[in-house]
Short mmCIF file of C-alpha atoms in Angstrom, two decimals:
data_model
loop_
_atom_site.label_atom_id
_atom_site.label_comp_id
_atom_site.label_asym_id
_atom_site.label_seq_id
_atom_site.Cartn_x
_atom_site.Cartn_y
_atom_site.Cartn_z
CA MET A 1 -57.21 30.03 22.11
CA LYS A 2 -60.06 28.29 23.05
CA ARG A 3 -58.95 25.67 19.68
CA PHE A 4 -55.95 25.08 20.65
CA ALA A 5 -56.40 24.11 24.43
CA HIS A 6 -59.15 22.19 23.66
CA THR A 7 -57.19 20.72 19.89
CA ALA A 8 -53.97 20.64 22.74
CA ILE A 9 -55.77 18.74 24.42
CA ARG A 10 -57.75 16.31 21.69
CA ARG A 11 -54.42 15.96 19.19
CA SER A 12 -51.61 14.62 22.01
CA SER A 13 -48.88 12.71 19.53
CA GLY A 14 -50.06 9.44 19.95
CA SER A 15 -53.53 10.81 18.55
CA LEU A 16 -51.66 13.62 16.07
CA VAL A 17 -50.64 10.46 14.24
CA ALA A 18 -54.06 8.86 14.61
CA ALA A 19 -56.09 11.72 12.81
CA ALA A 20 -52.98 12.28 10.55
CA LEU A 21 -54.20 7.99 9.13
CA LEU A 22 -58.01 8.70 9.54
CA ALA A 23 -57.34 11.48 7.18
CA ALA A 24 -56.00 8.54 4.95
CA ALA A 25 -58.40 7.14 4.54
CA PRO A 26 -60.16 6.15 0.52
CA ALA A 27 -62.06 9.56 -1.06
CA ALA A 28 -64.67 10.06 1.13
CA ALA A 29 -68.13 10.70 0.32
CA GLU A 30 -70.08 13.85 -0.27
CA GLY A 31 -71.87 13.59 2.92
CA GLY A 32 -75.02 16.36 1.01
CA PRO A 33 -78.37 14.85 2.04
CA SER A 34 -80.26 13.28 -0.72
CA ALA A 35 -83.43 14.42 -2.22
CA ALA A 36 -86.82 12.25 -4.13
CA SER A 37 -86.02 14.01 -6.98
CA LEU A 38 -84.69 16.68 -9.39
CA ASP A 39 -87.16 18.83 -8.86
CA ALA A 40 -87.27 18.17 -4.99
CA PRO A 41 -85.91 21.74 -2.77
CA THR A 42 -83.45 19.97 -1.02
CA ALA A 43 -79.23 19.10 -0.70
CA PRO A 44 -78.38 22.57 0.73
CA LEU A 45 -74.83 23.66 -1.86
CA PRO A 46 -71.11 24.19 0.77
CA ARG A 47 -70.90 27.86 1.48
CA LEU A 48 -68.05 29.28 -0.26
CA GLY A 49 -64.74 30.34 1.37
CA LEU A 50 -65.96 27.30 4.86
CA SER A 51 -62.64 26.12 4.79
CA LEU A 52 -61.06 30.42 4.83
CA GLU A 53 -64.00 30.64 7.69
CA THR A 54 -63.13 28.07 10.34
CA ASP A 55 -60.59 25.77 11.05
CA PRO A 56 -61.54 21.84 9.46
CA PRO A 57 -64.01 19.56 12.81
CA LEU A 58 -62.73 17.69 15.10
CA PRO A 59 -64.09 13.70 15.35
CA GLY A 60 -66.87 14.40 16.78
CA GLU A 61 -67.79 17.35 15.51
CA SER A 62 -70.72 18.33 13.22
CA THR A 63 -68.81 17.71 9.34
CA ALA A 64 -71.35 19.57 7.39
CA GLY A 65 -70.05 21.82 4.13
CA TRP A 66 -66.36 19.44 4.10
CA TYR A 67 -66.10 17.13 1.81
CA GLY A 68 -64.50 14.05 1.53
CA LEU A 69 -64.94 14.36 6.52
CA GLY A 70 -67.59 13.02 5.83
CA PRO A 71 -68.96 8.86 5.68
CA ALA A 72 -66.76 7.64 4.19
CA SER A 73 -67.18 6.02 0.26
CA PRO A 74 -66.53 2.44 -0.83
CA GLY A 75 -63.79 3.71 -3.23
CA ASN A 76 -64.00 4.53 -7.29
CA ALA A 77 -66.28 2.98 -8.08
CA LEU A 78 -69.30 3.84 -9.28
CA PRO A 79 -71.91 3.48 -6.79
CA ALA A 80 -75.13 1.61 -7.42
CA SER A 81 -77.78 4.35 -6.94
CA ALA A 82 -75.47 6.87 -9.36
CA ARG A 83 -76.14 3.82 -12.41
CA GLN A 84 -79.23 3.07 -11.23
CA GLY A 85 -80.18 7.47 -10.64
CA SER A 86 -82.36 6.64 -7.30
CA GLY A 87 -82.71 9.44 -5.40
CA ASN A 88 -81.39 13.27 -6.38
CA GLU A 89 -79.36 11.61 -7.60
CA LEU A 90 -77.97 13.45 -11.49
CA THR A 91 -76.33 10.53 -13.50
CA LEU A 92 -74.20 10.83 -15.60
CA GLU A 93 -77.01 8.77 -18.70
CA ARG A 94 -80.10 11.72 -17.12
CA ALA A 95 -77.48 14.73 -17.46
CA VAL A 96 -77.75 13.69 -21.05
CA GLU A 97 -81.66 12.74 -21.45
CA ILE A 98 -81.94 16.71 -19.24
CA ALA A 99 -80.03 18.29 -21.24
CA LEU A 100 -81.19 16.20 -24.61
CA HIS A 101 -84.86 17.90 -24.23
CA ASN A 102 -84.16 21.45 -22.25
CA ASN A 103 -80.28 22.52 -24.22
CA GLY A 104 -81.61 26.12 -25.41
CA GLU A 105 -79.04 26.04 -28.34
CA LEU A 106 -80.38 22.17 -29.28
CA ARG A 107 -83.85 23.79 -28.30
CA ALA A 108 -82.88 25.98 -31.52
CA VAL A 109 -81.40 23.84 -33.75
CA ARG A 110 -84.78 22.02 -33.56
CA HIS A 111 -86.50 24.79 -34.25
CA GLU A 112 -84.34 25.56 -37.50
CA LEU A 113 -85.27 22.53 -39.33
CA GLU A 114 -88.86 22.97 -39.36
CA MET A 115 -88.47 26.06 -39.87
CA THR A 116 -86.85 24.48 -42.80
CA ARG A 117 -88.86 21.74 -43.96
CA GLY A 118 -91.78 24.77 -43.64
CA LEU A 119 -89.11 26.32 -46.69
CA GLN A 120 -89.80 22.36 -48.61
CA ARG A 121 -93.67 22.50 -48.90
CA GLN A 122 -94.10 26.15 -49.30
CA ALA A 123 -92.26 25.00 -52.28
CA GLY A 124 -93.57 22.22 -53.30
CA VAL A 125 -97.81 24.01 -53.08
CA LEU A 126 -99.10 24.91 -56.57
CA PRO A 127 -99.40 28.79 -57.85
CA ASN A 128 -102.79 30.58 -56.96
CA PRO A 129 -104.44 31.82 -59.97
CA HIS A 130 -104.28 34.93 -61.20
CA LEU A 131 -108.78 37.10 -61.49
CA GLU A 132 -109.61 39.67 -62.94
CA LEU A 133 -112.29 41.66 -63.33
CA GLU A 134 -113.54 44.87 -64.42
CA GLY A 135 -116.43 46.69 -65.02
CA VAL A 136 -118.54 48.86 -66.40
CA PRO A 137 -121.73 49.90 -64.26
CA HIS A 138 -122.85 51.82 -66.81
CA HIS A 139 -122.53 51.01 -69.41
CA GLY A 140 -123.73 47.96 -68.82
CA ALA A 141 -120.14 45.90 -69.39
CA ALA A 142 -117.95 43.59 -67.31
CA GLU A 143 -115.06 41.58 -68.10
CA VAL A 144 -114.18 38.48 -65.76
CA ALA A 145 -110.58 36.86 -66.72
CA ILE A 146 -108.43 34.09 -65.15
CA GLU A 147 -105.13 32.67 -65.11
CA TYR A 148 -103.09 30.31 -64.54
CA PRO A 149 -99.24 29.70 -64.76
CA ILE A 150 -98.26 27.26 -66.07
CA THR A 151 -94.76 26.29 -66.04
CA ARG A 152 -94.38 27.84 -62.09
CA ALA A 153 -96.97 24.91 -61.21
CA LEU A 154 -94.60 22.86 -63.73
CA LEU A 155 -91.82 23.61 -61.98
CA ALA A 156 -92.99 22.67 -57.81
CA PRO A 157 -91.97 19.17 -57.77
CA PHE A 158 -88.85 19.78 -58.78
CA ARG A 159 -88.74 22.04 -56.47
CA SER A 160 -89.77 20.89 -53.44
CA SER A 161 -86.77 17.70 -53.98
CA ALA A 162 -84.09 20.38 -54.22
CA ALA A 163 -85.65 21.58 -50.92
CA ALA A 164 -86.07 17.93 -49.55
CA ALA A 165 -82.52 18.09 -49.47
CA GLU A 166 -81.90 20.89 -47.53
CA VAL A 167 -83.75 19.60 -45.08
CA GLY A 168 -81.59 16.66 -44.62
CA ALA A 169 -78.95 18.49 -44.29
CA ALA A 170 -80.71 20.08 -41.45
CA ARG A 171 -81.27 17.10 -39.65
CA LEU A 172 -77.43 16.05 -40.39
CA ARG A 173 -76.71 19.80 -38.46
CA ALA A 174 -79.37 19.22 -36.33
CA LYS A 175 -77.52 15.74 -34.91
CA ALA A 176 -74.62 16.16 -34.59
CA ALA A 177 -76.00 19.33 -32.28
CA ALA A 178 -77.04 16.61 -30.25
CA ILE A 179 -73.74 15.11 -30.57
CA ARG A 180 -71.86 18.34 -29.65
CA THR A 181 -73.89 18.57 -26.70
CA ALA A 182 -74.30 15.46 -24.89
CA PHE A 183 -70.32 15.25 -24.89
CA GLU A 184 -70.77 19.18 -23.58
CA VAL A 185 -72.83 17.42 -20.95
CA ARG A 186 -70.36 15.33 -20.25
CA SER A 187 -67.24 17.06 -20.37
CA ALA A 188 -69.29 19.21 -17.71
CA TRP A 189 -70.28 16.56 -15.19
CA TYR A 190 -67.05 15.26 -15.22
CA ALA A 191 -65.18 18.20 -14.54
CA ALA A 192 -68.39 18.64 -11.34
CA GLN A 193 -67.68 15.32 -10.52
CA ALA A 194 -63.50 15.72 -10.68
CA ALA A 195 -63.51 19.02 -8.47
CA GLN A 196 -65.61 18.15 -6.75
CA GLN A 197 -63.71 14.55 -5.40
CA LYS A 198 -60.37 16.88 -5.32
CA LEU A 199 -62.97 19.21 -3.02
CA ALA A 200 -62.64 16.12 -0.59
CA LEU A 201 -59.51 15.37 -1.19
CA SER A 202 -57.86 19.50 -0.46
CA ASN A 203 -60.62 19.02 3.14
CA GLN A 204 -58.73 15.82 4.02
CA ALA A 205 -55.14 17.13 3.34
CA LEU A 206 -56.33 20.40 5.03
CA ASP A 207 -57.26 18.39 8.21
CA ALA A 208 -53.94 16.96 8.21
CA PHE A 209 -51.93 20.16 8.00
CA VAL A 210 -54.71 22.29 11.13
CA ALA A 211 -53.89 18.65 12.92
CA GLY A 212 -49.37 19.80 11.75
CA ARG A 213 -50.06 23.37 13.32
CA ASP A 214 -51.94 22.72 16.49
CA ALA A 215 -49.01 19.13 17.58
CA ALA A 216 -46.68 22.58 16.86
CA ARG A 217 -48.83 24.66 19.01
CA ALA A 218 -47.82 21.87 22.00
CA LEU A 219 -44.62 20.86 21.38
CA LEU A 220 -43.73 24.93 21.70
CA VAL A 221 -45.99 24.92 25.04
CA ALA A 222 -43.82 21.95 26.08
CA GLY A 223 -41.00 23.47 25.37
CA ASN A 224 -39.64 20.85 22.83
CA THR A 225 -39.38 22.31 19.04
CA ILE A 226 -38.34 25.48 18.13
CA ALA A 227 -40.64 28.54 17.13
CA LEU A 228 -39.34 27.76 12.72
CA ASP A 229 -41.43 24.82 13.03
CA THR A 230 -44.67 26.32 14.75
CA ALA A 231 -44.42 29.32 12.15
CA THR A 232 -43.88 26.51 9.02
CA GLN A 233 -47.42 24.84 10.32
CA GLU A 234 -49.05 27.61 10.48
CA ALA A 235 -48.01 29.24 7.16
CA ALA A 236 -48.84 25.45 5.39
CA TYR A 237 -52.25 25.27 6.96
CA GLU A 238 -52.87 28.96 5.71
CA GLY A 239 -51.95 28.09 1.92
CA ALA A 240 -53.56 24.62 1.82
CA ARG A 241 -57.16 27.04 3.58
CA ILE A 242 -56.59 29.23 0.17
CA ARG A 243 -56.51 26.40 -2.02
CA SER A 244 -59.42 24.51 -0.76
CA ALA A 245 -61.70 28.25 -1.34
CA GLN A 246 -59.79 27.94 -4.46
CA LEU A 247 -60.94 24.35 -5.01
CA GLU A 248 -64.51 24.76 -3.77
CA LEU A 249 -64.87 27.60 -6.62
CA GLU A 250 -64.30 25.63 -9.08
CA TYR A 251 -65.92 23.35 -7.67
CA HIS A 252 -69.00 25.57 -8.09
CA ASP A 253 -68.60 27.18 -11.62
CA ALA A 254 -68.01 22.85 -12.99
CA ARG A 255 -71.51 22.23 -11.09
CA GLU A 256 -72.94 26.08 -13.53
CA LYS A 257 -71.33 25.11 -16.80
CA LEU A 258 -73.42 22.31 -15.81
CA HIS A 259 -76.51 24.26 -14.90
CA ARG A 260 -76.58 26.16 -17.73
CA LEU A 261 -76.01 23.16 -20.62
CA LEU A 262 -79.09 20.92 -19.08
CA GLY A 263 -80.99 24.60 -19.48
CA LEU A 264 -81.58 24.39 -14.91
CA HIS A 265 -83.01 26.72 -12.97
CA GLY A 266 -84.12 27.34 -9.29
CA GLU A 267 -84.81 24.14 -7.02
CA ALA A 268 -84.05 22.72 -9.94
CA THR A 269 -79.74 22.72 -9.25
CA THR A 270 -80.14 21.14 -6.13
CA PHE A 271 -79.06 17.47 -6.84
CA THR A 272 -75.55 15.28 -5.87
CA LEU A 273 -73.52 14.23 -7.64
CA PRO A 274 -71.55 10.99 -7.65
CA ALA A 275 -68.50 10.69 -5.00
CA ALA A 276 -66.08 9.55 -6.94
CA LEU A 277 -65.40 8.90 -11.03
CA PRO A 278 -65.44 5.77 -13.01
CA ALA A 279 -62.22 3.37 -13.03
CA ALA A 280 -61.17 3.73 -16.18
CA PRO A 281 -60.68 0.20 -17.87
CA ALA A 282 -57.16 -1.32 -17.23
CA ALA A 283 -56.23 -2.10 -21.01
CA PHE A 284 -57.03 0.29 -24.07
CA PRO A 285 -59.94 -0.37 -25.73
CA ILE A 286 -59.33 1.92 -29.35
CA GLU A 287 -57.89 0.38 -32.01
CA ASP A 288 -55.90 2.18 -33.88
CA GLU A 289 -56.93 1.19 -37.51
CA ALA A 290 -60.41 1.30 -36.24
CA ALA A 291 -60.64 5.39 -35.03
CA GLU A 292 -60.16 7.09 -39.24
CA LYS A 293 -62.72 4.61 -40.70
CA GLY A 294 -64.99 4.43 -37.85
CA ALA A 295 -64.89 8.47 -38.40
CA ILE A 296 -65.01 8.85 -41.72
CA ALA A 297 -68.02 6.52 -42.22
CA ALA A 298 -70.12 8.06 -39.27
CA SER A 299 -69.62 11.71 -39.82
CA ILE A 300 -72.02 13.36 -40.05
CA GLU A 301 -70.39 16.99 -41.46
CA LEU A 302 -69.69 15.26 -44.84
CA ALA A 303 -73.21 13.51 -44.33
CA GLU A 304 -74.93 17.01 -44.71
CA LEU A 305 -72.28 18.64 -46.77
CA GLN A 306 -73.31 15.68 -49.40
CA GLN A 307 -76.64 16.35 -48.88
CA ARG A 308 -76.10 20.10 -49.81
CA MET A 309 -73.87 19.06 -52.55
CA GLU A 310 -76.56 16.69 -54.32
CA ALA A 311 -79.37 20.34 -52.77
CA SER A 312 -76.74 22.63 -55.19
CA SER A 313 -76.97 20.30 -57.90
CA SER A 314 -80.83 19.82 -57.96
CA ARG A 315 -81.04 22.98 -58.12
CA ALA A 316 -78.67 24.49 -60.50
CA SER A 317 -79.88 21.73 -63.00
CA LEU A 318 -83.75 22.93 -62.58
CA GLY A 319 -82.50 26.67 -62.90
CA SER A 320 -80.24 25.70 -65.92
CA ALA A 321 -83.29 24.05 -67.64
CA ALA A 322 -85.61 26.54 -66.49
CA GLY A 323 -84.61 28.81 -68.22
CA TRP A 324 -85.21 27.52 -71.68
CA ILE A 325 -88.44 26.73 -70.87
CA PRO A 326 -90.68 29.81 -71.24
CA ASP A 327 -93.46 30.78 -68.57
CA VAL A 328 -96.58 29.93 -69.53
CA SER A 329 -99.67 30.96 -68.33
CA LEU A 330 -102.78 30.41 -69.60
CA ARG A 331 -105.80 32.66 -69.81
CA ALA A 332 -109.50 32.72 -69.40
CA PHE A 333 -111.84 34.63 -70.20
CA GLY A 334 -115.68 36.17 -70.67
CA GLU A 335 -116.76 40.17 -71.35
CA ARG A 336 -120.70 40.41 -71.14
CA GLU A 337 -121.22 43.98 -73.26
CA GLU A 338 -124.70 44.67 -74.44
CA GLY A 339 -126.41 42.31 -72.09
CA GLU A 340 -124.33 38.74 -74.32
CA TRP A 341 -121.24 37.33 -72.29
CA ALA A 342 -118.73 36.72 -74.90
CA MET A 343 -116.23 33.94 -73.60
CA GLY A 344 -112.42 33.11 -74.70
CA GLY A 345 -109.14 32.11 -73.79
CA GLY A 346 -105.54 32.45 -74.85
CA ILE A 347 -102.50 31.82 -74.07
CA GLU A 348 -99.03 34.09 -72.49
CA LEU A 349 -96.27 33.13 -72.47
CA SER A 350 -92.06 34.65 -72.02
CA LEU A 351 -89.72 34.13 -75.13
CA PRO A 352 -85.97 32.55 -72.98
CA ILE A 353 -84.24 34.50 -75.18
CA PHE A 354 -81.78 37.47 -73.20
CA ASP A 355 -82.62 36.25 -69.50
CA ARG A 356 -82.13 32.09 -69.41
CA GLY A 357 -81.25 32.28 -65.29
CA GLN A 358 -77.14 32.53 -66.32
CA GLY A 359 -75.85 34.21 -63.79
CA ALA A 360 -78.01 32.20 -61.25
CA VAL A 361 -76.99 28.52 -62.94
CA ALA A 362 -73.98 29.69 -63.18
CA ALA A 363 -73.35 30.84 -59.17
CA GLU A 364 -75.10 27.83 -58.51
CA ARG A 365 -72.03 25.62 -59.66
CA ALA A 366 -70.07 27.41 -58.93
CA SER A 367 -71.24 27.16 -55.20
CA LEU A 368 -70.88 22.92 -56.09
CA ALA A 369 -67.49 23.19 -56.76
CA ALA A 370 -66.61 25.18 -53.43
CA LEU A 371 -69.12 22.27 -52.13
CA LYS A 372 -67.20 19.91 -53.18
CA ALA A 373 -63.50 21.60 -52.69
CA ARG A 374 -65.15 21.14 -48.43
CA HIS A 375 -65.94 17.53 -48.65
CA GLU A 376 -62.90 16.62 -49.57
CA ALA A 377 -60.89 18.86 -47.01
CA LEU A 378 -62.74 18.36 -44.32
CA ALA A 379 -62.99 14.26 -45.00
CA THR A 380 -58.70 14.73 -44.23
CA GLU A 381 -59.62 17.17 -41.71
CA ILE A 382 -62.26 14.00 -39.70
CA ARG A 383 -59.37 12.13 -40.31
CA SER A 384 -56.79 14.21 -38.00
CA ALA A 385 -59.27 14.51 -36.06
CA ALA A 386 -59.79 10.60 -34.88
CA ARG A 387 -55.99 11.33 -34.77
CA ALA A 388 -55.86 13.81 -32.51
CA ALA A 389 -58.82 11.40 -30.03
CA ARG A 390 -57.76 8.38 -30.60
CA ASN A 391 -53.87 10.29 -28.69
CA ARG A 392 -55.60 12.02 -26.41
CA LEU A 393 -56.91 8.62 -25.32
CA ARG A 394 -54.69 6.92 -25.16
CA ILE A 395 -51.84 8.77 -22.98
CA ALA A 396 -54.72 9.26 -20.02
CA HIS A 397 -54.97 5.79 -20.21
CA ALA A 398 -52.01 5.91 -20.01
CA GLU A 399 -50.99 8.18 -17.24
CA LEU A 400 -54.21 6.96 -15.79
CA GLY A 401 -52.74 3.65 -15.49
CA HIS A 402 -49.00 5.20 -14.39
CA TYR A 403 -50.74 6.88 -11.28
CA GLU A 404 -53.05 3.77 -10.74
CA ARG A 405 -49.62 1.48 -11.07
CA SER A 406 -46.95 2.93 -9.64
CA VAL A 407 -48.18 7.21 -8.19
CA LEU A 408 -49.63 5.38 -5.45
CA PRO A 409 -49.23 2.53 -4.27
CA THR A 410 -45.47 4.38 -4.30
CA ARG A 411 -46.64 6.98 -1.70
CA ALA A 412 -49.30 4.80 -0.07
CA LYS A 413 -45.80 2.22 1.30
CA VAL A 414 -44.02 5.69 1.32
CA LEU A 415 -46.88 6.40 4.24
CA GLU A 416 -46.49 2.41 5.80
CA GLU A 417 -43.05 2.97 6.14
CA ALA A 418 -43.15 6.25 7.55
CA VAL A 419 -46.12 5.20 9.96
CA LEU A 420 -43.59 1.86 11.14
CA GLN A 421 -39.82 4.40 11.10
CA TYR A 422 -43.09 6.74 13.62
CA ASN A 423 -44.12 4.13 16.02
CA ALA A 424 -39.38 3.50 16.51
CA MET A 425 -39.34 6.68 17.02
CA GLN A 426 -37.05 7.85 14.11
CA VAL A 427 -39.46 10.73 12.37
CA GLY A 428 -40.88 12.92 13.78
CA VAL A 429 -44.86 13.56 13.70
CA PHE A 430 -44.48 17.07 11.36
CA GLN A 431 -41.94 14.08 8.76
CA LEU A 432 -45.26 11.72 9.04
CA LEU A 433 -48.13 14.69 8.34
CA GLN A 434 -45.67 15.65 5.58
CA TYR A 435 -45.66 11.90 3.98
CA ARG A 436 -48.94 12.56 4.07
CA ARG A 437 -49.81 15.63 2.07
CA ASP A 438 -47.79 14.81 -0.35
CA GLN A 439 -50.17 11.34 -0.48
CA LEU A 440 -52.19 12.95 -1.52
CA GLU A 441 -51.39 15.94 -3.72
CA ALA A 442 -51.46 11.83 -5.98
CA GLN A 443 -54.92 11.49 -5.07
CA LEU A 444 -55.18 14.86 -6.69
CA ALA A 445 -53.76 14.53 -9.40
CA HIS A 446 -54.75 11.19 -9.92
CA VAL A 447 -58.18 12.44 -9.74
CA ASP A 448 -56.91 15.10 -12.60
CA ALA A 449 -55.55 12.17 -14.76
CA LEU A 450 -59.29 10.09 -14.37
CA ARG A 451 -61.54 13.18 -15.55
CA GLY A 452 -58.80 13.70 -18.24
CA TYR A 453 -59.33 9.88 -20.17
CA TRP A 454 -62.94 10.23 -19.39
CA THR A 455 -63.30 13.58 -21.08
CA ALA A 456 -60.79 12.42 -23.89
CA ALA A 457 -63.24 9.70 -23.87
CA ALA A 458 -66.60 11.20 -24.74
CA ALA A 459 -64.45 13.22 -27.01
CA PHE A 460 -63.72 10.34 -28.88
CA GLU A 461 -66.59 8.44 -29.50
CA ALA A 462 -68.07 11.59 -30.50
CA VAL A 463 -65.64 11.93 -32.78
CA GLN A 464 -66.76 8.27 -33.80
CA SER A 465 -70.38 8.50 -34.34
CA GLY A 466 -69.94 11.32 -35.92
CA ALA A 467 -69.33 14.96 -35.13
CA ARG A 468 -66.09 16.55 -33.60
CA VAL A 469 -65.85 18.57 -30.41
CA GLU A 470 -63.42 20.58 -29.12
CA GLY A 471 -61.47 19.20 -26.90
CA GLY A 472 -60.61 16.13 -25.14
CA ALA A 473 -58.34 15.85 -22.83
CA ALA A 474 -59.41 17.91 -19.15
CA PRO A 475 -55.51 19.80 -18.20
CA SER A 476 -53.23 16.93 -15.79
CA SER A 477 -52.38 18.01 -12.79
CA ALA A 478 -48.08 18.34 -11.81
CA ALA A 479 -49.31 17.75 -8.72
CA ALA A 480 -47.95 14.64 -8.08
CA ALA A 481 -44.83 16.05 -6.82
CA PRO A 482 -44.61 16.76 -3.03
CA SER A 483 -45.35 19.84 -1.56
CA SER A 484 -41.97 21.00 -0.58
CA SER A 485 -44.74 22.97 2.83
CA GLY A 486 -44.70 21.41 6.08
CA GLY A 487 -41.13 21.76 7.12
CA ASP A 488 -39.06 18.22 7.75
CA SER A 489 -38.45 18.98 11.45
CA HIS A 490 -38.73 15.86 13.79
#
């Protein structure tokens, strides 16, 4: 009741219009504090469910924790501080850099690469000689023998060469994993920033909803409206509070995904994000014909399969040759009998009559044939993935352009005309506030479209860099339609 009396004085019809127009300001910047570095324990996150605990702050009250109700940002342009990575703000480039160093899965892939290199070194190591000692001390007899497997030593360089191709394949897998991780980080960074921007817009809408509710209460007390109008405004406001709470959760979920990808925890997660997503280029930057050629030429998956095919071919050739080569060992020995030493030597070899590794060679050749079939199928899939990524990017760019050229200007024009009609006493304050809510819904959908464009652009870039990625476009909201809540009462 205290708030109602307070707002009844401060939000007369004139002040309500002012409040609505204040809410109509461009997307506001997140009002979080800055910090010196990512390690500094600053910028505490807002409480969850704030919109369900209290009404939005009145003009002059603290806006702490209310995204979008703080100082206004210059608009959709990416702030210079974000590009430079100053303070505690996490830029996109910095996020990718952190993930490439911290991401646990990526570190595991690098260790697996080192493991493959170790196996290659082992494959090229010469075999050890075998030393044999025998003796009968009572009779003064002794025998010393040394044996060396010549065939294994001669084939060691060939085994190392075959393993080198596996190292090359592992290196390419690590590179592809890095590209996919970079895409996931970029996608998560865009999602977190979009969620933050939508939360700010939702809070602005909430401010307009509470203005409508307070106005309805004041008019009801003055006898200038009916109870239905008041109940309608109150129901619209309560629904908007739940929506803000859901967007808060979406924002925190998006940040948590980003934390996981960056491998951060504790105070390291107190970074802030730029207030707005960067604007998309006006022209569509992709040439249709270049998409497939670029993806095929840069494909790391095809290059990895090629390396595996070379490794398989080397193993098959080595196995076939080794099957016909006898397993030769040189042997030298010395015997001491009755105080005299006698030296000798010999050679030991196996006859490749039955076991020439036929089964292993056949298996390796079948493996090579399977890899060739996969190589052809993969090329088809990559071409398709390149076209799909290009299509998603093209549609996302077109959808975003439609919002920016048609939907948002139309909504702004509607609000502008509504203010003129309100000043001429042709429409009521409730209808004016409804137009403002409809504009905010269109702005929320625009943020989704902007995120969808940048996510699709990141996916397309990943494909052109050599790695296919899942997804590539955020689901676009269909929230451009006017909200049915709020009514049109004068």
